Amino acid sequence: MVKEKQEEVLNSQKDNQFPSFGLDFIAPILRNLKNHLFTRLISHSFFWHFILLFIIFLLPLLFHYFDYSILSKDSQNFFENTLILTSYDSYFYAKGVKEFLETFNLSLPYLSILGGILTKIFGLENTLVWSSVILSASFGVVLYFLIFAVLEYLGILTKKTNQIFAFLGAILGVLSPHFYQRNGAGYFDTDMLILSLPLLAVICLWQYLVKRQFYFLVFFSLATFLSVGWHNGIQNLLLVGFLLYVGYELFNILFFKQAKSPILVISSLFLIVLSPSPYSFFVLLLALIALYFERLKISLVVFCLACGYAYFFGLFNPMIAQLKAYLFGEIQYSKAFIYASVVESILETSKANFAILMQRSGGVGLFFLGLIGFVGFGFYYSLVRKNFIYLCIFLFPFLLLGFATLKLGVRFSFFLSPILALGCVLLVVGFLGIIQRFLKIILLVFAGIVAMWIANLEYEIPKPILKAQEIEAFKALPFGLNDIVFVWWDYGYALEYFTQAQTLLHGGRHSGIVNYPIAEILLNHSEILGKNLSLLLAQKMQEIPKSQWNRIFEIILKQEKETPQAFLGKLALNDFRINYYFKGEVYWILPKRMLFLAANINGFRNVDLESGKRIKEGVFLYEKTNSKTKEEYVLFKDFYLKKIQNGTLDAKLIFKNIQFVMDFDYLKSNLIQWLVFRNNPMMNLVFENESILVYQIPKE
């Protein structure tokens, strides 16, 4: 009996073990792993991290769903039961998704590749609509870890309190209007991860500087590589931080005779990953392997090679190009002529003022409290905690770029999101460090302020860039691969996405050089010139590679050996003849909303290409006549209103319940004649609905 009981106990113990399947050595490993996971899951700290991160991730999704329900009330916002995308560039990346699914091309933009992978899993259209909402929520998660890491490093409060403050700060950042409204449903653009990736790189680098654990350096390198690949503009953001870091360490070497961080190692990685080279990943991998051994001679050799690599591939070229475009971009030079720049013609790159900046930041209170907290307490903690200054150095470019909104345009204001959120937390926690006995009261007050701020948020919902009727027009005609379709740049990417046709203008080929001939066709008074120049451009598009389309008008002028004005004059003559030889058909698509773009279009045409000076002043105003309160939209200078009041402008047009006031040149332009009066004897009107007109150009 004793022996039988012993065998029974032994069998019972075996039943409770993991099955070995002949691999007995795995059982203790699995058992330890099971116990470790169970311990982590029941860990109070881990549990609260999970709950708070889940709320941070879920809250913006709920808000965006409410916004989506508002858009769903208008059927024109949907095509084939799917929300129309809400930014012009969205259809560029959406077209890339289609190409990736067809060809598995890994040279496409990262967003198109990511969209293709998600689409393969979840289906096409709805994935593109909702991916921005889901992926942009990662910013709140990254911001939570940033603030929590800062609070843990400062060591002022308990871990649980740090979690709560990190949670409140992340909510402030992810729901701030300038970030939130750029990532709504249908906003399939790089903005969804444009803050998450570089912030993740900054966190990893700072953690390496604090803890000196090599794997943080690996994570930093990978996050930086992904950041630059995701959007090349991030290269400039990180490059400025790198330059500030080098300046700080050189100051330490000059005055304190030593660097306070491994400057050679960090500089080498920055130089490699920020250089615009297709080989950066492999060079970066080799550098990490070499630097792992932490030998001074090896670090010095890697640094010298990295300097040569950065010089050869032009480390500063992207920054120089951006400075030329945004700071000195009122005019655009080519080898032969001077054109108007696109910078002032795009709403997102138009200059803003402090009132707009504060409104987009979530209000005056959040703006100033966050700014005071980041600058004031950031400076204080940089003095008392030696490694905190590195975090401030690498975050300072975010602050600079956010304030660059005042010069570069409103699109950059959302770079203030992490700065203001972290600043608010630093401000509150900084005071708590002085008077900790009021912890619970201040924490409740701060939570109440965040709740009231959320309840009073003001933002604009990103709306679809097209109407369903406009897309129906795109798909109504059987555009073929050899067909050329002319349309203003706003509609270029969408047209290429919904059809097989080729178009000259879109968001990626939107510059003064290529906009000029299209603007000339639309606002010239000669329908003969409109036809001849359209056919000439279409023919040249089939003769030269796409890489040269930006210079297409200059190529034509060089071949004709004419000045711009002389050549345009010849195109307007009845006896102008050219032998057109190309496959396919040529079309003009005129959305009726283009009437509101007339002054914008004129900005590219109304310039002397040889001197760069404006040819003449013009005016184009429009107002809603069916609204209870009068709304005016002045697109040029205010003094033109006096001309209207004095009766010196005699051209008025009422179209679709909107009154347009313009000088006579606008009224006689091809755009107005073709779009409003259907007066286009040189082309055939082949399609029309309430939103769009399509003309076909005869080739004879």
C-alpha positions as a printed Julia matrix, in Angstrom:
700×3 Matrix{Float64}:
   0.0     0.0     0.0
   2.82    2.39    0.84
   4.47    1.74   -2.5
   1.2     2.3    -4.38
   0.62    5.62   -2.59
   4.13    6.74   -3.42
   3.56    5.94   -7.1
   0.23    7.8    -7.01
   1.87   10.9    -5.57
   4.64   10.69   -8.16
   2.14   10.4   -11.02
   0.2    13.36   -9.64
   3.36   15.46   -9.63
   4.09   14.45  -13.21
   0.59   15.45  -14.25
   1.21   18.98  -12.96
   4.43   19.35  -14.94
   4.71   20.71  -18.49
   4.7    17.9   -21.09
   8.28   17.29  -22.16
   7.72   15.5   -25.46
  11.21   14.12  -24.97
  12.67   17.57  -24.27
  12.85   17.54  -20.47
  15.24   20.46  -20.29
  12.54   22.85  -21.6
  10.13   22.2   -18.72
  11.94   24.24  -16.06
  12.44   27.1   -18.54
   8.73   27.19  -19.37
   7.81   26.95  -15.7
  10.06   29.88  -14.81
   8.68   31.88  -17.72
   5.15   31.14  -16.61
   5.89   32.25  -13.06
   7.67   35.39  -14.29
   4.79   36.41  -16.53
   2.28   35.75  -13.77
   4.33   37.86  -11.36
   4.51   40.71  -13.89
   0.79   40.55  -14.62
  -0.15   40.83  -10.99
   2.46   43.51  -10.42
   0.7    46.64   -9.21
   3.0    48.91  -11.23
   2.64   46.96  -14.45
  -1.13   46.75  -14.04
  -1.47   50.53  -13.73
   0.8    51.09  -16.72
  -1.45   48.84  -18.77
  -4.7    50.49  -17.65
  -3.44   54.04  -18.18
  -1.92   53.27  -21.58
  -5.15   51.61  -22.66
  -7.11   54.76  -21.77
  -4.55   56.98  -23.52
  -4.86   54.84  -26.64
  -8.65   54.52  -26.5
  -9.64   58.13  -25.75
  -8.53   59.74  -29.05
 -10.1    56.82  -30.93
 -13.46   57.57  -29.31
 -13.17   61.29  -30.05
 -12.3    60.59  -33.68
 -15.23   58.19  -33.96
 -17.59   60.97  -32.85
 -16.07   63.24  -35.5
 -16.45   60.48  -38.07
 -20.14   60.19  -37.21
 -20.53   63.9   -38.02
 -18.92   63.41  -41.44
 -21.12   60.38  -42.08
 -24.22   62.6   -42.08
 -23.24   63.99  -45.51
 -23.34   61.37  -48.26
 -21.01   63.5   -50.41
 -18.2    62.67  -47.98
 -18.38   59.01  -49.0
 -17.66   57.14  -52.21
 -18.57   53.47  -52.54
 -19.51   53.46  -48.83
 -16.03   54.59  -47.8
 -15.0    57.96  -46.38
 -13.1    60.05  -48.93
  -9.57   60.78  -47.71
  -9.06   64.15  -46.08
  -5.68   65.44  -47.33
  -4.27   65.97  -50.81
  -1.17   63.87  -50.16
  -3.27   61.0   -48.79
  -4.0    59.77  -52.31
  -0.3    59.77  -53.14
   0.34   57.28  -50.35
  -2.89   55.44  -51.15
  -1.69   54.99  -54.73
   1.55   53.64  -53.3
  -0.47   51.11  -51.29
  -2.03   49.83  -54.51
   1.39   49.58  -56.13
   2.82   47.73  -53.14
  -0.02   45.19  -53.2
   0.57   44.62  -56.92
   4.38   44.61  -57.08
   5.68   44.29  -53.49
   7.99   47.23  -54.23
  10.04   47.99  -51.09
  11.36   51.28  -52.49
   7.97   52.93  -51.94
   7.44   55.37  -49.03
   7.3    53.69  -45.63
   3.68   54.8   -45.18
   2.63   53.08  -48.41
   4.43   49.9   -47.37
   2.86   49.98  -43.91
  -0.55   50.72  -45.44
  -0.06   47.82  -47.85
   0.75   45.39  -45.04
  -2.25   46.51  -42.99
  -4.47   46.4   -46.07
  -3.37   42.85  -46.8
  -4.56   41.94  -43.32
  -7.72   44.03  -42.9
  -8.85   45.02  -46.43
  -8.32   48.14  -48.55
 -10.44   51.24  -48.05
 -11.4    51.15  -44.38
  -7.81   50.41  -43.43
  -6.63   53.63  -45.08
  -9.44   55.6   -43.43
  -8.76   54.42  -39.88
  -5.02   53.73  -39.86
  -4.2    57.38  -39.13
  -6.48   57.38  -36.09
  -5.05   54.16  -34.7
  -1.37   54.8   -35.4
  -1.46   58.44  -34.29
  -2.64   57.26  -30.86
   0.9    55.89  -30.45
   2.0    59.49  -29.81
   0.13   59.44  -26.51
   1.81   56.17  -25.55
   5.3    57.47  -26.4
   4.61   60.74  -24.59
   3.49   58.8   -21.51
   6.79   56.91  -21.4
   8.75   60.13  -21.96
   7.08   61.96  -19.06
   7.2    58.89  -16.81
  10.93   58.43  -17.51
  11.52   62.1   -16.67
   9.61   61.89  -13.39
  11.35   58.67  -12.39
  14.71   60.29  -13.13
  13.87   63.36  -11.05
  12.77   61.12   -8.16
  10.48   63.7    -6.56
   7.3    61.62   -6.24
   6.3    57.97   -5.89
   6.05   55.63   -8.87
   2.24   55.55   -8.71
   2.02   59.35   -8.65
   4.45   59.55  -11.56
   2.17   57.24  -13.54
  -0.83   59.5   -12.93
   1.05   62.66  -13.94
   2.44   60.94  -17.03
  -1.1    59.88  -17.93
  -2.48   63.43  -17.57
   0.42   64.88  -19.57
  -0.05   62.33  -22.36
  -3.74   63.25  -22.58
  -2.82   66.93  -22.92
  -0.48   66.09  -25.8
  -2.53   63.61  -27.8
  -5.74   65.69  -27.61
  -4.14   69.1   -28.27
  -5.93   70.58  -31.31
  -2.82   71.1   -33.45
  -1.99   67.37  -33.22
  -5.47   65.91  -32.94
  -6.99   67.62  -35.96
  -4.16   66.51  -38.25
  -4.83   62.83  -37.62
  -8.56   62.33  -38.06
 -10.34   59.54  -39.89
  -9.26   59.62  -43.52
  -6.06   61.62  -42.92
  -3.78   58.97  -44.43
  -0.56   60.95  -44.17
   2.84   60.83  -42.47
   1.6    63.0   -39.59
   0.33   59.86  -37.86
   3.86   58.9   -36.72
   5.84   62.07  -37.37
   6.07   62.82  -33.63
   6.06   59.28  -32.24
   9.18   58.08  -34.05
  11.6    60.98  -33.31
  10.37   61.21  -29.72
  11.06   57.5   -29.32
  14.58   58.1   -30.66
  15.09   60.95  -28.16
  13.9    58.79  -25.25
  16.26   55.94  -26.17
  19.24   58.27  -26.58
  18.55   59.99  -23.27
  18.17   56.66  -21.49
  21.52   55.61  -22.91
  23.12   58.79  -21.6
  21.58   58.19  -18.16
  22.13   54.43  -17.83
  24.96   53.77  -20.35
  23.41   50.5   -21.48
  24.36   49.71  -25.08
  21.0    48.3   -26.15
  19.46   51.78  -25.71
  21.95   52.99  -28.31
  20.78   50.25  -30.68
  17.13   51.23  -30.14
  18.04   54.9   -30.7
  19.75   54.08  -34.0
  16.82   52.01  -35.23
  14.22   54.62  -34.19
  16.24   57.41  -35.85
  16.62   55.41  -39.05
  12.86   54.77  -39.17
  12.14   58.43  -38.38
  14.22   59.76  -41.28
  12.82   57.13  -43.63
   9.27   57.9   -42.54
   9.58   61.61  -43.36
  12.79   63.24  -44.58
  11.9    66.47  -42.77
  12.61   64.73  -39.46
  16.25   64.66  -40.53
  16.43   68.42  -40.03
  14.75   68.2   -36.62
  17.22   65.62  -35.33
  20.15   67.34  -37.04
  19.51   70.56  -35.12
  19.42   68.58  -31.88
  22.69   66.9   -32.82
  24.37   70.23  -33.54
  23.21   71.63  -30.2
  24.54   68.52  -28.47
  27.94   68.85  -30.17
  28.06   72.53  -29.25
  27.36   71.71  -25.6
  30.04   69.04  -25.46
  32.6    71.27  -27.18
  31.84   73.89  -24.53
  32.56   71.28  -21.84
  35.81   70.29  -23.53
  36.9    73.91  -23.87
  36.13   74.99  -20.3
  36.1    71.74  -18.29
  38.69   69.81  -20.33
  36.42   66.81  -20.89
  33.18   65.79  -22.54
  30.41   64.67  -20.21
  29.15   61.97  -22.57
  30.61   59.58  -25.19
  30.58   62.22  -27.91
  32.48   60.15  -30.49
  30.03   57.24  -30.3
  26.89   59.37  -30.44
  28.25   61.69  -33.15
  29.23   58.74  -35.34
  25.73   57.29  -35.25
  24.12   60.67  -35.9
  26.41   61.37  -38.87
  25.61   58.02  -40.45
  21.88   57.81  -39.92
  21.14   61.45  -40.82
  23.09   61.42  -44.08
  20.78   61.12  -47.13
  22.18   57.81  -48.37
  20.55   54.54  -49.45
  23.28   52.61  -47.61
  22.69   54.1   -44.16
  21.15   51.0   -42.6
  24.03   48.7   -43.49
  26.69   51.26  -42.56
  24.83   51.88  -39.29
  24.79   48.15  -38.52
  28.55   47.85  -39.07
  29.17   50.92  -36.9
  27.11   49.48  -34.02
  29.03   46.21  -34.18
  32.34   48.09  -34.04
  31.22   50.45  -31.26
  29.96   47.58  -29.11
  33.54   46.86  -28.01
  33.83   50.36  -26.48
  37.46   50.94  -27.4
  38.69   54.5   -27.85
  40.73   53.7   -30.96
  37.79   51.93  -32.56
  35.45   54.82  -31.71
  37.91   57.3   -33.22
  38.2    55.29  -36.44
  34.41   54.93  -36.74
  34.0    58.67  -36.12
  36.48   59.59  -38.86
  34.78   57.24  -41.32
  31.37   58.64  -40.34
  32.6    62.19  -41.02
  33.75   61.18  -44.49
  30.49   59.34  -45.11
  28.44   62.4   -44.07
  30.52   64.72  -46.24
  30.28   62.47  -49.3
  26.49   62.09  -49.1
  25.75   65.7   -48.15
  24.61   65.7   -44.53
  23.42   69.32  -44.71
  21.8    69.2   -48.16
  18.24   68.5   -46.91
  18.46   71.33  -44.38
  19.75   73.79  -47.0
  16.95   72.82  -49.37
  14.31   73.34  -46.65
  15.74   76.73  -45.66
  15.67   77.87  -49.28
  12.07   76.71  -49.7
  10.59   78.14  -46.49
  12.74   81.1   -45.5
  13.77   82.38  -48.91
  10.94   80.95  -50.97
   8.93   84.0   -52.05
  10.39   83.47  -55.49
  11.75   80.35  -57.12
  14.77   80.46  -59.38
  15.56   78.1   -62.22
  18.51   78.1   -64.6
  16.73   80.43  -67.0
  13.81   82.24  -65.33
  12.24   83.38  -62.06
   8.9    81.99  -60.88
   6.47   82.47  -58.02
   6.99   80.1   -55.09
   4.36   77.72  -53.76
   5.04   78.52  -50.09
   2.67   81.47  -49.84
  -0.04   79.69  -51.85
  -0.65   76.78  -49.44
  -2.78   77.36  -46.37
  -0.66   75.13  -44.14
   2.52   77.02  -45.05
   0.98   80.47  -44.73
   2.22   82.55  -41.82
   0.34   82.44  -38.51
   0.18   84.8   -35.53
   0.39   84.2   -31.79
  -3.38   84.05  -31.41
  -3.62   81.2   -33.93
  -0.62   79.44  -32.38
  -2.14   79.55  -28.89
  -5.57   78.48  -30.14
  -4.08   75.46  -31.94
  -2.06   74.65  -28.82
  -5.18   74.18  -26.71
  -5.68   77.68  -25.34
  -3.77   80.49  -23.69
  -3.51   78.72  -20.31
  -1.99   75.48  -21.61
   0.33   77.41  -23.93
   1.89   79.64  -21.27
   1.91   77.09  -18.43
   3.57   74.51  -20.67
   6.07   77.02  -21.99
   6.99   78.28  -18.52
   7.27   74.72  -17.22
   9.53   73.49  -20.02
  11.8    76.54  -20.15
  11.82   77.45  -16.43
  11.9    74.09  -14.7
  13.77   72.53  -17.62
  16.56   75.03  -17.01
  16.41   74.45  -13.24
  16.63   70.66  -13.48
  19.4    70.96  -16.07
  21.47   72.7   -13.4
  20.73   70.33  -10.51
  20.62   67.02  -12.44
  23.58   66.66  -14.79
  21.97   64.41  -17.44
  18.64   66.24  -17.68
  20.2    68.88  -19.93
  20.62   66.29  -22.69
  16.89   65.7   -22.86
  16.28   69.45  -23.08
  18.88   69.75  -25.85
  17.26   67.1   -28.02
  13.73   68.4   -27.36
  14.66   72.04  -27.99
  14.33   71.69  -31.82
  10.68   70.65  -31.29
  10.16   73.95  -29.47
  11.92   75.92  -32.22
   9.94   74.25  -34.99
   6.69   74.83  -33.12
   7.39   78.56  -32.91
   8.48   78.52  -36.56
   4.74   78.43  -37.21
   4.91   82.23  -37.06
   7.16   82.19  -40.14
   6.77   78.84  -41.87
   3.05   78.11  -41.48
   0.48   76.53  -39.18
   1.41   72.98  -40.14
   4.41   73.11  -37.79
   2.52   74.1   -34.65
   1.88   70.49  -33.61
   5.59   70.03  -32.81
   4.78   71.99  -29.65
   2.5    69.18  -28.42
   5.12   67.16  -26.51
   6.86   70.33  -25.27
   3.73   71.89  -23.74
   2.51   68.59  -22.26
   5.86   67.88  -20.62
   6.13   71.52  -19.55
   2.79   71.48  -17.75
   3.77   68.35  -15.84
   7.19   69.78  -14.93
   5.52   72.95  -13.68
   3.12   71.12  -11.37
   5.63   68.52  -10.19
   8.25   71.22   -9.67
   6.01   73.04   -7.23
   5.14   69.75   -5.56
   8.84   69.21   -4.98
   8.72   72.31   -2.81
   5.4    71.65   -1.02
   4.82   67.88   -1.12
   2.24   67.89    1.67
  -0.28   69.33   -0.84
   0.25   66.42   -3.25
  -3.3    65.07   -3.23
  -4.93   68.48   -3.52
  -2.7    69.63   -6.39
  -3.08   66.31   -8.17
  -6.88   66.57   -7.98
  -6.79   70.18   -9.18
  -4.52   69.28  -12.1
  -6.76   66.36  -13.05
  -9.81   68.65  -12.87
  -8.1    71.23  -15.1
  -7.28   68.54  -17.67
 -10.91   67.32  -17.58
 -12.26   70.86  -18.05
  -9.76   71.44  -20.85
 -10.96   68.32  -22.65
 -14.6    69.38  -22.23
 -13.88   72.77  -23.81
 -11.63   71.68  -26.67
 -12.06   73.6   -29.92
 -10.79   72.18  -33.19
 -11.77   71.76  -36.82
 -12.59   68.32  -38.15
 -10.51   67.47  -41.25
 -13.02   67.1   -44.06
 -12.67   65.09  -47.28
 -10.84   66.99  -50.01
 -13.27   65.79  -52.69
 -16.99   65.29  -53.07
 -18.46   62.01  -54.2
 -19.72   63.73  -57.36
 -16.17   64.77  -58.26
 -14.89   61.21  -57.92
 -17.83   59.97  -59.98
 -16.68   62.32  -62.73
 -13.15   60.95  -62.52
 -14.45   57.43  -62.99
 -17.17   58.3   -65.5
 -14.79   58.53  -68.45
 -12.61   55.55  -69.42
  -9.27   57.33  -69.0
  -6.49   55.11  -70.38
  -2.81   54.75  -69.58
  -1.86   56.98  -72.51
  -4.39   59.73  -71.73
  -3.18   63.08  -70.4
  -5.48   64.92  -68.02
  -4.83   68.51  -66.93
  -6.17   69.71  -63.6
  -4.93   72.04  -60.87
  -2.48   70.42  -58.44
  -4.97   69.99  -55.58
  -6.72   67.22  -57.51
  -3.68   65.56  -59.12
  -3.01   62.71  -56.7
  -6.69   61.81  -56.36
  -7.11   61.78  -60.13
  -4.18   59.39  -60.56
  -5.54   57.19  -57.76
  -9.02   56.8   -59.22
  -8.0    56.59  -62.89
  -5.16   55.3   -65.04
  -4.53   58.71  -66.59
  -1.38   60.79  -66.21
  -1.46   64.35  -64.91
   1.2    67.06  -64.93
   0.4    68.68  -61.58
   0.02   67.11  -58.16
   1.28   67.68  -54.63
   4.72   66.26  -55.34
   5.15   68.18  -58.59
   3.74   71.46  -57.31
   6.19   74.29  -57.89
   6.26   77.68  -59.57
   8.15   76.25  -62.55
   5.56   73.64  -63.46
   2.52   75.6   -62.19
   3.23   78.51  -64.52
   2.11   77.02  -67.88
  -1.05   75.54  -66.34
  -1.9    78.86  -64.67
  -1.26   80.6   -68.01
  -3.75   78.34  -69.77
  -6.44   78.89  -67.14
  -6.16   82.67  -66.81
  -5.17   83.67  -70.33
  -7.93   85.25  -72.41
  -7.19   83.17  -75.52
  -8.93   79.84  -75.88
  -6.63   79.19  -78.87
  -3.58   79.49  -76.62
  -5.31   77.22  -74.11
  -5.72   74.49  -76.69
  -2.28   74.82  -78.31
  -0.3    74.96  -75.08
  -2.28   72.05  -73.61
  -1.53   69.84  -76.61
   2.09   70.95  -76.67
   2.53   70.11  -72.98
   0.81   66.73  -73.47
   3.09   65.86  -76.37
   6.19   66.84  -74.45
   5.03   64.71  -71.46
   5.2    61.66  -73.71
   8.6    62.61  -75.13
  10.6    63.28  -71.97
  10.95   61.24  -68.74
   8.8    62.13  -65.73
  11.86   63.31  -63.84
  12.02   66.28  -66.23
   8.34   67.22  -66.17
   9.0    69.91  -63.58
  11.01   71.81  -66.23
   8.7    71.01  -69.1
   7.89   74.63  -70.04
  11.55   75.65  -70.03
  12.43   72.65  -72.21
   9.83   73.77  -74.74
  11.13   77.36  -74.7
  14.69   76.17  -75.23
  13.67   74.11  -78.24
  11.63   76.96  -79.71
  14.43   79.49  -78.98
  11.87   82.07  -77.84
  11.3    84.31  -74.84
   8.26   83.36  -72.75
   6.09   86.28  -73.85
   7.0    85.95  -77.52
   6.25   82.24  -77.51
   2.92   82.67  -75.69
   2.01   85.3   -78.27
   2.64   82.83  -81.1
   0.49   80.19  -79.4
  -2.48   82.58  -79.43
  -2.4    83.05  -83.22
  -5.0    81.33  -85.41
  -2.36   80.19  -87.9
  -0.12   78.54  -85.29
   0.44   74.96  -86.35
   2.37   72.05  -84.9
   2.36   68.39  -85.77
   0.95   66.61  -82.73
   1.88   62.97  -82.52
   1.03   61.08  -79.36
  -1.16   58.23  -78.22
  -4.29   58.67  -76.17
  -6.52   61.68  -75.58
  -6.04   65.0   -73.81
  -8.58   66.3   -71.28
  -9.15   69.26  -69.01
 -10.96   68.65  -65.71
 -12.46   71.74  -64.07
 -14.0    71.22  -60.61
 -16.38   74.08  -59.89
 -14.61   74.67  -56.59
 -11.69   75.94  -58.67
 -13.43   79.32  -58.78
 -12.25   79.87  -55.23
  -8.67   79.19  -56.35
  -8.58   81.82  -59.1
  -6.47   84.34  -57.17
  -4.13   81.56  -56.04
  -3.67   80.39  -59.63
  -3.11   83.94  -60.79
  -0.23   84.27  -58.34
   1.79   81.84  -60.48
   0.91   83.45  -63.81
   1.08   87.11  -62.86
   4.88   87.3   -62.8
   7.52   88.45  -65.29
   9.68   85.36  -65.71
  12.77   87.39  -66.58
  12.63   89.96  -63.76
  10.53   88.09  -61.17
   8.33   91.16  -60.67
   4.55   91.09  -60.52
   3.07   92.14  -63.85
   0.04   93.93  -62.46
  -2.15   94.03  -59.4
  -5.41   92.12  -59.42
  -8.33   91.37  -57.15
 -10.67   88.45  -56.66
 -13.13   88.42  -53.75
 -16.1    86.25  -52.99
 -18.79   86.19  -50.35
 -21.69   83.97  -49.41
 -24.95   85.69  -50.3
 -27.3    83.17  -48.71
 -25.92   83.26  -45.16
 -27.46   85.19  -42.3
 -24.16   86.85  -41.44
 -22.08   88.3   -44.24
 -18.84   86.38  -44.78
 -16.06   87.9   -46.88
 -12.89   86.14  -47.96
 -10.27   88.64  -49.09
  -7.59   86.82  -51.05
  -5.44   89.83  -51.87
  -4.73   93.09  -50.01
  -7.35   94.99  -48.03
  -7.02   98.19  -50.05
  -8.85   96.48  -52.92
 -12.01   96.77  -50.85
 -11.82  100.52  -51.44
 -11.88   99.89  -55.2
 -15.07   97.91  -54.77
 -16.65  100.59  -52.59
 -15.66  103.27  -55.12
 -17.14  101.28  -57.96
 -13.87  100.94  -59.87
 -14.31   97.16  -60.18
 -17.14   96.44  -62.59
 -17.12   92.63  -62.86
 -19.57   90.76  -60.64
 -20.74   87.2   -60.96
 -23.26   85.2   -58.96
 -22.66   81.48  -59.25
 -24.17   78.76  -57.05
 -25.5    81.3   -54.51
 -22.07   82.87  -54.11
 -21.25   86.38  -55.28
 -17.84   86.87  -56.9
 -16.34   90.34  -57.26
 -13.39   90.58  -59.63
 -11.59   92.84  -62.03
 -12.48   92.4   -65.68
  -9.4    90.32  -66.53
 -10.65   87.51  -64.34
 -14.04   87.54  -66.03
 -12.49   87.16  -69.5
 -10.13   84.37  -68.43
 -10.43   80.83  -69.78
 -11.16   79.52  -66.29
 -14.31   81.64  -65.89
 -15.39   81.3   -69.52
 -14.95   77.52  -69.64
 -16.26   76.79  -66.17
 -19.14   79.23  -65.72
 -20.31   80.13  -69.23
 -19.3    76.89  -71.02
 -17.75   79.17  -73.64
 -15.0    76.91  -74.99
 -15.15   76.63  -78.81
 -11.75   74.89  -78.97
 -12.72   71.87  -76.82
 -15.58   69.41  -76.49
 -17.59   69.24  -73.27
 -17.83   65.47  -72.68
 -19.04   65.33  -69.07
 -20.76   67.58  -66.55
 -22.45   67.21  -63.19
 -23.13   69.53  -60.27
 -19.49   69.55  -59.2
 -17.25   69.19  -62.24
 -16.81   69.73  -66.0
 -14.63   67.65  -68.3
 -13.42   68.9   -71.7
 -11.72   66.83  -74.38
  -9.23   68.58  -76.67
  -9.44   67.68  -80.37
  -5.98   66.94  -81.79
  -6.65   68.09  -85.34
